[in-house]
Amino acid sequence: MTVKPYPEPLVDVRGLKKHFVKNRDVWGRATDVLKAVDGVSFEIRRGETFGLVGESGSGKSTVGRCLLRLYDYSDGEVRFDGQELSKLGEKRLKPFRRRIQSIFQDPYSSLNPSMNVLELIGEPMNIHGLYRNGEERKEVISTLLEKVGLKREHLYRYPHEFSGGQRQRISIARALSVRPEFVVCDEPISALDVSVQAQVVNMLEDLQDEFGLTYLFIAHDLSMVRHISDRIGVMYRGRLVELADSDELYENPLHPYTQALLSAIPVPDPHAESKRIIYQPHDWDAESAVLVEVSKGHFVAKA
Ligand SMILES: Nc1ncnc2c1ncn2[C@@H]1O[C@H](COP(=O)(O)OP(=O)(O)O)[C@@H](O)[C@H]1O
Ligand SMILES: [Mg+2]
């Protein structure tokens, strides 16, 4: 099989900005604007997992929410399969709301406690008019439940009857019930016990292969992102400071912020702790900084 060096991306983000107005004066003019995302560009290829890392508050979830069109963005473009999403009204967005799904960090608040598993997983299917026949729908849901490691007996149980890991499995089944192509996974394992984190990540990888999914995988835990991601973008204060293939980023981090982030990965060696680098904001962070390709596919912000 010949692989094109740059196949057409499934998701193409260009100059994305999302600013939140924190305060207005009496004339309604913005006096305090938070630049949560301030000019971010990257693409996600079909079938790949693109990791987005950075400390809390760096704008990762806001990027995810813009891609999901949960937010209108302030500037820039998000193309999904060639279609720019910001220009679409709700009606024309609807097919994209099926094709793009999400899994969030907190499986406690994202599942309606008054719905059982059958209803929870069936709800997105109803919204998108899939499987009108109840029996067929139930069969699809049961199969999906098994694929996420749960059982048919769980169909009539409620969220409170499950552990955190199981609830996240229900959320995953719910997201996949409408056969999406792209899933925004926003810290999907951060709230889970360490013992089940790897299981859920492995399952996400298996499901990706089986259903041909493309992932945006948001995390602040760098060790897990390396494992799952093909490429990784590092966010700092609303901007990407580095972007590279996963292994390249870990073996050859170029931006001082990435280096600091990597130095903070907990390692079992107690002496390594002293080598932790504390990142000091820098002239690198100048608003004029742009991503420069320093070697093939490896981009770093330079002022
Ligand atoms: N709906 C919102 N309204 C106002 N400010 C927001 C909103 N969502 C996020 N922010 C702010 O935007 C910044 C980036 O937040 P977020 O994207 O959640 O970061 P991350 O996911 O990297 O932790 C933070 O300063 C946060 O407080
Ligand atoms: Mg977040």
mmCIF file of N, CA and C in Angstrom, residues 18-133:
data_model
loop_
_atom_site.group_PDB
_atom_site.id
_atom_site.type_symbol
_atom_site.label_atom_id
_atom_site.label_comp_id
_atom_site.label_asym_id
_atom_site.label_seq_id
_atom_site.Cartn_x
_atom_site.Cartn_y
_atom_site.Cartn_z
ATOM 1 N N LYS A 18 -10.569 31.523 20.851
ATOM 2 C CA LYS A 18 -11.776 31.624 21.651
ATOM 3 C C LYS A 18 -11.470 32.537 22.831
ATOM 4 N N HIS A 19 -12.081 33.701 22.798
ATOM 5 C CA HIS A 19 -11.870 34.686 23.862
ATOM 6 C C HIS A 19 -13.137 34.786 24.696
ATOM 7 N N PHE A 20 -12.970 34.799 26.005
ATOM 8 C CA PHE A 20 -14.116 34.974 26.896
ATOM 9 C C PHE A 20 -14.078 36.389 27.461
ATOM 10 N N VAL A 21 -15.199 37.075 27.348
ATOM 11 C CA VAL A 21 -15.274 38.412 27.940
ATOM 12 C C VAL A 21 -15.563 38.240 29.426
ATOM 13 N N LYS A 22 -14.641 38.719 30.246
ATOM 14 C CA LYS A 22 -14.782 38.567 31.694
ATOM 15 C C LYS A 22 -15.511 39.758 32.297
ATOM 16 N N ASN A 23 -15.374 40.886 31.648
ATOM 17 C CA ASN A 23 -15.961 42.096 32.205
ATOM 18 C C ASN A 23 -16.281 43.105 31.102
ATOM 19 N N ARG A 24 -17.383 43.844 31.290
ATOM 20 C CA ARG A 24 -17.736 44.902 30.337
ATOM 21 C C ARG A 24 -17.945 46.202 31.098
ATOM 22 N N ASP A 25 -17.703 47.319 30.383
ATOM 23 C CA ASP A 25 -17.996 48.598 31.022
ATOM 24 C C ASP A 25 -19.479 48.914 30.821
ATOM 25 N N VAL A 26 -19.921 50.051 31.344
ATOM 26 C CA VAL A 26 -21.357 50.365 31.307
ATOM 27 C C VAL A 26 -21.898 50.485 29.892
ATOM 28 N N TRP A 27 -21.016 50.701 28.908
ATOM 29 C CA TRP A 27 -21.480 50.776 27.514
ATOM 30 C C TRP A 27 -21.455 49.417 26.837
ATOM 31 N N GLY A 28 -21.131 48.390 27.612
ATOM 32 C CA GLY A 28 -21.141 47.040 27.051
ATOM 33 C C GLY A 28 -19.850 46.670 26.339
ATOM 34 N N ARG A 29 -18.854 47.553 26.420
ATOM 35 C CA ARG A 29 -17.592 47.205 25.763
ATOM 36 C C ARG A 29 -16.763 46.297 26.661
ATOM 37 N N ALA A 30 -16.099 45.332 26.030
ATOM 38 C CA ALA A 30 -15.290 44.389 26.814
ATOM 39 C C ALA A 30 -14.100 45.121 27.426
ATOM 40 N N THR A 31 -13.956 44.978 28.734
ATOM 41 C CA THR A 31 -12.804 45.609 29.395
ATOM 42 C C THR A 31 -11.805 44.562 29.863
ATOM 43 N N ASP A 32 -12.268 43.323 29.973
ATOM 44 C CA ASP A 32 -11.374 42.267 30.437
ATOM 45 C C ASP A 32 -11.671 41.019 29.610
ATOM 46 N N VAL A 33 -10.711 40.629 28.788
ATOM 47 C CA VAL A 33 -10.917 39.495 27.887
ATOM 48 C C VAL A 33 -9.914 38.402 28.209
ATOM 49 N N LEU A 34 -10.419 37.201 28.390
ATOM 50 C CA LEU A 34 -9.527 36.071 28.639
ATOM 51 C C LEU A 34 -9.305 35.313 27.325
ATOM 52 N N LYS A 35 -8.067 35.274 26.877
ATOM 53 C CA LYS A 35 -7.770 34.612 25.603
ATOM 54 C C LYS A 35 -7.499 33.132 25.864
ATOM 55 N N ALA A 36 -8.577 32.381 26.060
ATOM 56 C CA ALA A 36 -8.450 30.963 26.431
ATOM 57 C C ALA A 36 -7.748 30.167 25.333
ATOM 58 N N VAL A 37 -8.099 30.464 24.081
ATOM 59 C CA VAL A 37 -7.420 29.870 22.926
ATOM 60 C C VAL A 37 -7.081 31.026 22.009
ATOM 61 N N ASP A 38 -5.826 31.125 21.640
ATOM 62 C CA ASP A 38 -5.400 32.351 20.977
ATOM 63 C C ASP A 38 -4.557 32.105 19.726
ATOM 64 N N GLY A 39 -5.190 31.456 18.744
ATOM 65 C CA GLY A 39 -4.505 31.255 17.475
ATOM 66 C C GLY A 39 -3.832 29.895 17.410
ATOM 67 N N VAL A 40 -4.640 28.860 17.416
ATOM 68 C CA VAL A 40 -4.114 27.493 17.408
ATOM 69 C C VAL A 40 -4.392 26.837 16.054
ATOM 70 N N SER A 41 -3.363 26.225 15.482
ATOM 71 C CA SER A 41 -3.515 25.520 14.204
ATOM 72 C C SER A 41 -2.912 24.126 14.293
ATOM 73 N N PHE A 42 -3.676 23.152 13.866
ATOM 74 C CA PHE A 42 -3.150 21.782 13.745
ATOM 75 C C PHE A 42 -4.129 20.989 12.920
ATOM 76 N N GLU A 43 -3.693 19.828 12.461
ATOM 77 C CA GLU A 43 -4.628 18.959 11.758
ATOM 78 C C GLU A 43 -4.575 17.561 12.356
ATOM 79 N N ILE A 44 -5.677 16.866 12.200
ATOM 80 C CA ILE A 44 -5.746 15.498 12.689
ATOM 81 C C ILE A 44 -6.081 14.607 11.499
ATOM 82 N N ARG A 45 -5.202 13.646 11.270
ATOM 83 C CA ARG A 45 -5.391 12.764 10.108
ATOM 84 C C ARG A 45 -6.378 11.650 10.452
ATOM 85 N N ARG A 46 -6.985 11.132 9.416
ATOM 86 C CA ARG A 46 -7.928 10.030 9.616
ATOM 87 C C ARG A 46 -7.260 8.852 10.293
ATOM 88 N N GLY A 47 -7.898 8.345 11.331
ATOM 89 C CA GLY A 47 -7.407 7.153 12.004
ATOM 90 C C GLY A 47 -6.321 7.412 13.029
ATOM 91 N N GLU A 48 -5.888 8.658 13.146
ATOM 92 C CA GLU A 48 -4.827 8.902 14.113
ATOM 93 C C GLU A 48 -5.382 9.395 15.443
ATOM 94 N N THR A 49 -4.525 9.329 16.457
ATOM 95 C CA THR A 49 -4.840 9.939 17.743
ATOM 96 C C THR A 49 -3.924 11.127 17.912
ATOM 97 N N PHE A 50 -4.550 12.289 18.033
ATOM 98 C CA PHE A 50 -3.781 13.509 18.256
ATOM 99 C C PHE A 50 -3.903 13.870 19.725
ATOM 100 N N GLY A 51 -2.783 13.891 20.423
ATOM 101 C CA GLY A 51 -2.795 14.228 21.844
ATOM 102 C C GLY A 51 -2.640 15.721 22.041
ATOM 103 N N LEU A 52 -3.371 16.253 23.013
ATOM 104 C CA LEU A 52 -3.232 17.665 23.351
ATOM 105 C C LEU A 52 -2.898 17.716 24.837
ATOM 106 N N VAL A 53 -1.727 18.249 25.154
ATOM 107 C CA VAL A 53 -1.308 18.292 26.557
ATOM 108 C C VAL A 53 -0.972 19.717 26.961
ATOM 109 N N GLY A 54 -0.901 19.911 28.257
ATOM 110 C CA GLY A 54 -0.594 21.233 28.804
ATOM 111 C C GLY A 54 -1.208 21.312 30.176
ATOM 112 N N GLU A 55 -0.710 22.261 30.973
ATOM 113 C CA GLU A 55 -1.199 22.335 32.344
ATOM 114 C C GLU A 55 -2.655 22.797 32.371
ATOM 115 N N SER A 56 -3.274 22.640 33.527
ATOM 116 C CA SER A 56 -4.667 23.041 33.699
ATOM 117 C C SER A 56 -4.833 24.527 33.386
ATOM 118 N N GLY A 57 -5.855 24.855 32.612
ATOM 119 C CA GLY A 57 -6.113 26.249 32.258
ATOM 120 C C GLY A 57 -5.425 26.692 30.981
ATOM 121 N N SER A 58 -4.695 25.789 30.307
ATOM 122 C CA SER A 58 -3.969 26.192 29.104
ATOM 123 C C SER A 58 -4.874 26.288 27.876
ATOM 124 N N GLY A 59 -6.107 25.817 27.985
ATOM 125 C CA GLY A 59 -7.048 25.982 26.876
ATOM 126 C C GLY A 59 -7.403 24.707 26.136
ATOM 127 N N LYS A 60 -6.989 23.554 26.655
ATOM 128 C CA LYS A 60 -7.219 22.288 25.957
ATOM 129 C C LYS A 60 -8.698 21.978 25.786
ATOM 130 N N SER A 61 -9.451 22.073 26.890
ATOM 131 C CA SER A 61 -10.877 21.754 26.803
ATOM 132 C C SER A 61 -11.604 22.743 25.904
ATOM 133 N N THR A 62 -11.157 23.990 25.927
ATOM 134 C CA THR A 62 -11.806 24.990 25.079
ATOM 135 C C THR A 62 -11.602 24.637 23.603
ATOM 136 N N VAL A 63 -10.417 24.166 23.244
ATOM 137 C CA VAL A 63 -10.197 23.696 21.869
ATOM 138 C C VAL A 63 -11.177 22.568 21.561
ATOM 139 N N GLY A 64 -11.277 21.606 22.475
ATOM 140 C CA GLY A 64 -12.184 20.472 22.271
ATOM 141 C C GLY A 64 -13.620 20.927 22.088
ATOM 142 N N ARG A 65 -14.033 21.882 22.916
ATOM 143 C CA ARG A 65 -15.414 22.367 22.853
ATOM 144 C C ARG A 65 -15.686 23.137 21.569
ATOM 145 N N CYS A 66 -14.671 23.807 21.048
ATOM 146 C CA CYS A 66 -14.841 24.488 19.760
ATOM 147 C C CYS A 66 -15.000 23.456 18.641
ATOM 148 N N LEU A 67 -14.197 22.382 18.707
ATOM 149 C CA LEU A 67 -14.293 21.343 17.681
ATOM 150 C C LEU A 67 -15.665 20.664 17.717
ATOM 151 N N LEU A 68 -16.220 20.568 18.920
ATOM 152 C CA LEU A 68 -17.546 19.958 19.077
ATOM 153 C C LEU A 68 -18.652 20.952 18.764
ATOM 154 N N ARG A 69 -18.252 22.179 18.478
ATOM 155 C CA ARG A 69 -19.193 23.278 18.263
ATOM 156 C C ARG A 69 -20.127 23.450 19.462
ATOM 157 N N LEU A 70 -19.575 23.206 20.661
ATOM 158 C CA LEU A 70 -20.313 23.564 21.868
ATOM 159 C C LEU A 70 -20.111 25.055 22.099
ATOM 160 N N TYR A 71 -19.020 25.570 21.564
ATOM 161 C CA TYR A 71 -18.749 27.011 21.592
ATOM 162 C C TYR A 71 -18.710 27.536 20.167
ATOM 163 N N ASP A 72 -19.205 28.756 20.015
ATOM 164 C CA ASP A 72 -18.863 29.511 18.811
ATOM 165 C C ASP A 72 -17.466 30.037 19.045
ATOM 166 N N TYR A 73 -16.629 29.994 18.025
ATOM 167 C CA TYR A 73 -15.286 30.512 18.274
ATOM 168 C C TYR A 73 -15.173 31.965 17.831
ATOM 169 N N SER A 74 -14.171 32.644 18.378
ATOM 170 C CA SER A 74 -14.015 34.075 18.133
ATOM 171 C C SER A 74 -13.390 34.331 16.771
ATOM 172 N N ASP A 75 -12.515 33.423 16.345
ATOM 173 C CA ASP A 75 -11.838 33.614 15.069
ATOM 174 C C ASP A 75 -11.253 32.277 14.631
ATOM 175 N N GLY A 76 -10.908 32.195 13.357
ATOM 176 C CA GLY A 76 -10.266 30.984 12.851
ATOM 177 C C GLY A 76 -11.276 30.040 12.222
ATOM 178 N N GLU A 77 -10.755 28.894 11.801
ATOM 179 C CA GLU A 77 -11.589 27.920 11.093
ATOM 180 C C GLU A 77 -11.393 26.529 11.676
ATOM 181 N N VAL A 78 -12.475 25.782 11.694
ATOM 182 C CA VAL A 78 -12.382 24.359 11.999
ATOM 183 C C VAL A 78 -13.064 23.638 10.841
ATOM 184 N N ARG A 79 -12.287 22.882 10.099
ATOM 185 C CA ARG A 79 -12.858 22.087 9.013
ATOM 186 C C ARG A 79 -12.920 20.637 9.428
ATOM 187 N N PHE A 80 -14.092 20.057 9.208
ATOM 188 C CA PHE A 80 -14.240 18.631 9.452
ATOM 189 C C PHE A 80 -14.588 17.989 8.121
ATOM 190 N N ASP A 81 -13.735 17.072 7.664
ATOM 191 C CA ASP A 81 -13.943 16.429 6.375
ATOM 192 C C ASP A 81 -14.200 17.486 5.294
ATOM 193 N N GLY A 82 -13.433 18.562 5.366
ATOM 194 C CA GLY A 82 -13.498 19.598 4.347
ATOM 195 C C GLY A 82 -14.548 20.671 4.561
ATOM 196 N N GLN A 83 -15.428 20.484 5.538
ATOM 197 C CA GLN A 83 -16.519 21.444 5.741
ATOM 198 C C GLN A 83 -16.213 22.362 6.924
ATOM 199 N N GLU A 84 -16.274 23.666 6.696
ATOM 200 C CA GLU A 84 -16.039 24.611 7.783
ATOM 201 C C GLU A 84 -17.290 24.669 8.656
ATOM 202 N N LEU A 85 -17.102 24.417 9.963
ATOM 203 C CA LEU A 85 -18.260 24.226 10.830
ATOM 204 C C LEU A 85 -18.908 25.515 11.337
ATOM 205 N N SER A 86 -18.119 26.579 11.465
ATOM 206 C CA SER A 86 -18.681 27.778 12.099
ATOM 207 C C SER A 86 -19.775 28.408 11.250
ATOM 208 N N LYS A 87 -19.759 28.129 9.955
ATOM 209 C CA LYS A 87 -20.724 28.776 9.066
ATOM 210 C C LYS A 87 -22.053 28.040 9.032
ATOM 211 N N LEU A 88 -22.108 26.871 9.657
ATOM 212 C CA LEU A 88 -23.320 26.066 9.553
ATOM 213 C C LEU A 88 -24.305 26.394 10.670
ATOM 214 N N GLY A 89 -25.584 26.494 10.310
ATOM 215 C CA GLY A 89 -26.627 26.614 11.317
ATOM 216 C C GLY A 89 -26.897 25.248 11.928
ATOM 217 N N GLU A 90 -27.718 25.216 12.980
ATOM 218 C CA GLU A 90 -27.950 23.954 13.689
ATOM 219 C C GLU A 90 -28.434 22.842 12.760
ATOM 220 N N LYS A 91 -29.286 23.209 11.807
ATOM 221 C CA LYS A 91 -29.863 22.166 10.955
ATOM 222 C C LYS A 91 -28.778 21.456 10.136
ATOM 223 N N ARG A 92 -27.899 22.260 9.544
ATOM 224 C CA ARG A 92 -26.844 21.655 8.723
ATOM 225 C C ARG A 92 -25.731 21.064 9.582
ATOM 226 N N LEU A 93 -25.695 21.483 10.844
ATOM 227 C CA LEU A 93 -24.690 20.925 11.763
ATOM 228 C C LEU A 93 -25.066 19.533 12.228
ATOM 229 N N LYS A 94 -26.359 19.223 12.168
ATOM 230 C CA LYS A 94 -26.831 17.994 12.805
ATOM 231 C C LYS A 94 -26.065 16.733 12.378
ATOM 232 N N PRO A 95 -25.829 16.523 11.075
ATOM 233 C CA PRO A 95 -25.038 15.333 10.724
ATOM 234 C C PRO A 95 -23.647 15.336 11.357
ATOM 235 N N PHE A 96 -23.069 16.526 11.514
ATOM 236 C CA PHE A 96 -21.745 16.590 12.142
ATOM 237 C C PHE A 96 -21.836 16.309 13.631
ATOM 238 N N ARG A 97 -22.989 16.634 14.221
ATOM 239 C CA ARG A 97 -23.181 16.335 15.641
ATOM 240 C C ARG A 97 -23.279 14.837 15.880
ATOM 241 N N ARG A 98 -23.561 14.079 14.836
ATOM 242 C CA ARG A 98 -23.495 12.626 14.938
ATOM 243 C C ARG A 98 -22.063 12.138 14.689
ATOM 244 N N ARG A 99 -21.432 12.706 13.666
ATOM 245 C CA ARG A 99 -20.116 12.205 13.255
ATOM 246 C C ARG A 99 -19.015 12.545 14.258
ATOM 247 N N ILE A 100 -19.253 13.604 15.046
ATOM 248 C CA ILE A 100 -18.269 14.038 16.046
ATOM 249 C C ILE A 100 -18.860 13.818 17.430
ATOM 250 N N GLN A 101 -18.249 12.950 18.214
ATOM 251 C CA GLN A 101 -18.751 12.657 19.548
ATOM 252 C C GLN A 101 -17.692 12.988 20.596
ATOM 253 N N SER A 102 -18.097 12.907 21.861
ATOM 254 C CA SER A 102 -17.160 13.280 22.925
ATOM 255 C C SER A 102 -17.266 12.347 24.118
ATOM 256 N N ILE A 103 -16.176 12.261 24.820
ATOM 257 C CA ILE A 103 -16.138 11.564 26.113
ATOM 258 C C ILE A 103 -15.456 12.520 27.070
ATOM 259 N N PHE A 104 -16.094 12.802 28.192
ATOM 260 C CA PHE A 104 -15.531 13.765 29.123
ATOM 261 C C PHE A 104 -14.943 13.090 30.347
ATOM 262 N N GLN A 105 -14.292 13.921 31.130
ATOM 263 C CA GLN A 105 -13.567 13.419 32.293
ATOM 264 C C GLN A 105 -14.476 12.766 33.324
ATOM 265 N N ASP A 106 -15.608 13.407 33.561
ATOM 266 C CA ASP A 106 -16.385 13.047 34.732
ATOM 267 C C ASP A 106 -17.570 12.160 34.396
ATOM 268 N N PRO A 107 -17.422 10.836 34.561
ATOM 269 C CA PRO A 107 -18.531 9.953 34.206
ATOM 270 C C PRO A 107 -19.669 10.028 35.227
ATOM 271 N N TYR A 108 -19.492 10.808 36.298
ATOM 272 C CA TYR A 108 -20.556 10.937 37.299
ATOM 273 C C TYR A 108 -21.592 11.953 36.852
ATOM 274 N N SER A 109 -21.101 13.110 36.392
ATOM 275 C CA SER A 109 -22.050 14.161 36.056
ATOM 276 C C SER A 109 -22.549 14.054 34.613
ATOM 277 N N SER A 110 -21.862 13.260 33.774
ATOM 278 C CA SER A 110 -22.271 13.253 32.372
ATOM 279 C C SER A 110 -23.361 12.221 32.077
ATOM 280 N N LEU A 111 -23.706 11.401 33.060
ATOM 281 C CA LEU A 111 -24.790 10.437 32.830
ATOM 282 C C LEU A 111 -26.009 10.822 33.669
ATOM 283 N N ASN A 112 -27.138 10.971 33.024
ATOM 284 C CA ASN A 112 -28.377 11.293 33.714
ATOM 285 C C ASN A 112 -28.733 10.164 34.687
ATOM 286 N N PRO A 113 -28.782 10.471 36.009
ATOM 287 C CA PRO A 113 -28.969 9.403 37.004
ATOM 288 C C PRO A 113 -30.328 8.709 36.920
ATOM 289 N N SER A 114 -31.298 9.351 36.249
ATOM 290 C CA SER A 114 -32.633 8.751 36.217
ATOM 291 C C SER A 114 -32.846 7.860 34.991
ATOM 292 N N MET A 115 -31.810 7.697 34.170
ATOM 293 C CA MET A 115 -31.960 6.837 32.991
ATOM 294 C C MET A 115 -31.175 5.546 33.192
ATOM 295 N N ASN A 116 -31.734 4.437 32.727
ATOM 296 C CA ASN A 116 -30.978 3.193 32.799
ATOM 297 C C ASN A 116 -30.049 3.088 31.588
ATOM 298 N N VAL A 117 -29.226 2.052 31.586
ATOM 299 C CA VAL A 117 -28.185 1.933 30.567
ATOM 300 C C VAL A 117 -28.786 1.891 29.156
ATOM 301 N N LEU A 118 -29.882 1.149 29.021
ATOM 302 C CA LEU A 118 -30.525 1.054 27.715
ATOM 303 C C LEU A 118 -30.949 2.437 27.217
ATOM 304 N N GLU A 119 -31.530 3.223 28.118
ATOM 305 C CA GLU A 119 -31.987 4.566 27.743
ATOM 306 C C GLU A 119 -30.805 5.503 27.493
ATOM 307 N N LEU A 120 -29.780 5.367 28.333
ATOM 308 C CA LEU A 120 -28.618 6.244 28.190
ATOM 309 C C LEU A 120 -27.927 6.044 26.849
ATOM 310 N N ILE A 121 -27.724 4.791 26.489
ATOM 311 C CA ILE A 121 -27.018 4.519 25.235
ATOM 312 C C ILE A 121 -27.946 4.751 24.051
ATOM 313 N N GLY A 122 -29.253 4.535 24.278
ATOM 314 C CA GLY A 122 -30.213 4.700 23.183
ATOM 315 C C GLY A 122 -30.522 6.157 22.862
ATOM 316 N N GLU A 123 -30.285 7.043 23.836
ATOM 317 C CA GLU A 123 -30.691 8.440 23.643
ATOM 318 C C GLU A 123 -30.049 9.102 22.413
ATOM 319 N N PRO A 124 -28.716 9.029 22.257
ATOM 320 C CA PRO A 124 -28.137 9.647 21.054
ATOM 321 C C PRO A 124 -28.670 9.012 19.768
ATOM 322 N N MET A 125 -28.953 7.706 19.822
ATOM 323 C CA MET A 125 -29.511 7.027 18.635
ATOM 324 C C MET A 125 -30.879 7.617 18.288
ATOM 325 N N ASN A 126 -31.681 7.879 19.326
ATOM 326 C CA ASN A 126 -32.998 8.476 19.087
ATOM 327 C C ASN A 126 -32.861 9.862 18.474
ATOM 328 N N ILE A 127 -31.948 10.654 19.064
ATOM 329 C CA ILE A 127 -31.765 12.028 18.585
ATOM 330 C C ILE A 127 -31.430 12.025 17.099
ATOM 331 N N HIS A 128 -30.632 11.038 16.677
ATOM 332 C CA HIS A 128 -30.200 11.024 15.281
ATOM 333 C C HIS A 128 -31.034 10.075 14.419
ATOM 334 N N GLY A 129 -32.118 9.575 14.989
ATOM 335 C CA GLY A 129 -33.056 8.769 14.194
ATOM 336 C C GLY A 129 -32.483 7.463 13.680
ATOM 337 N N LEU A 130 -31.597 6.848 14.476
ATOM 338 C CA LEU A 130 -31.052 5.545 14.071
ATOM 339 C C LEU A 130 -31.889 4.443 14.712
ATOM 340 N N TYR A 131 -32.038 3.363 14.045
ATOM 341 C CA TYR A 131 -32.715 2.173 14.570
ATOM 342 C C TYR A 131 -34.088 2.470 15.179
ATOM 343 N N ARG A 132 -35.061 2.690 14.332
ATOM 344 C CA ARG A 132 -36.415 2.934 14.847
ATOM 345 C C ARG A 132 -37.007 1.689 15.491
ATOM 346 N N ASN A 133 -36.584 0.529 14.969
ATOM 347 C CA ASN A 133 -37.073 -0.732 15.503
ATOM 348 C C ASN A 133 -36.434 -1.018 16.864
#
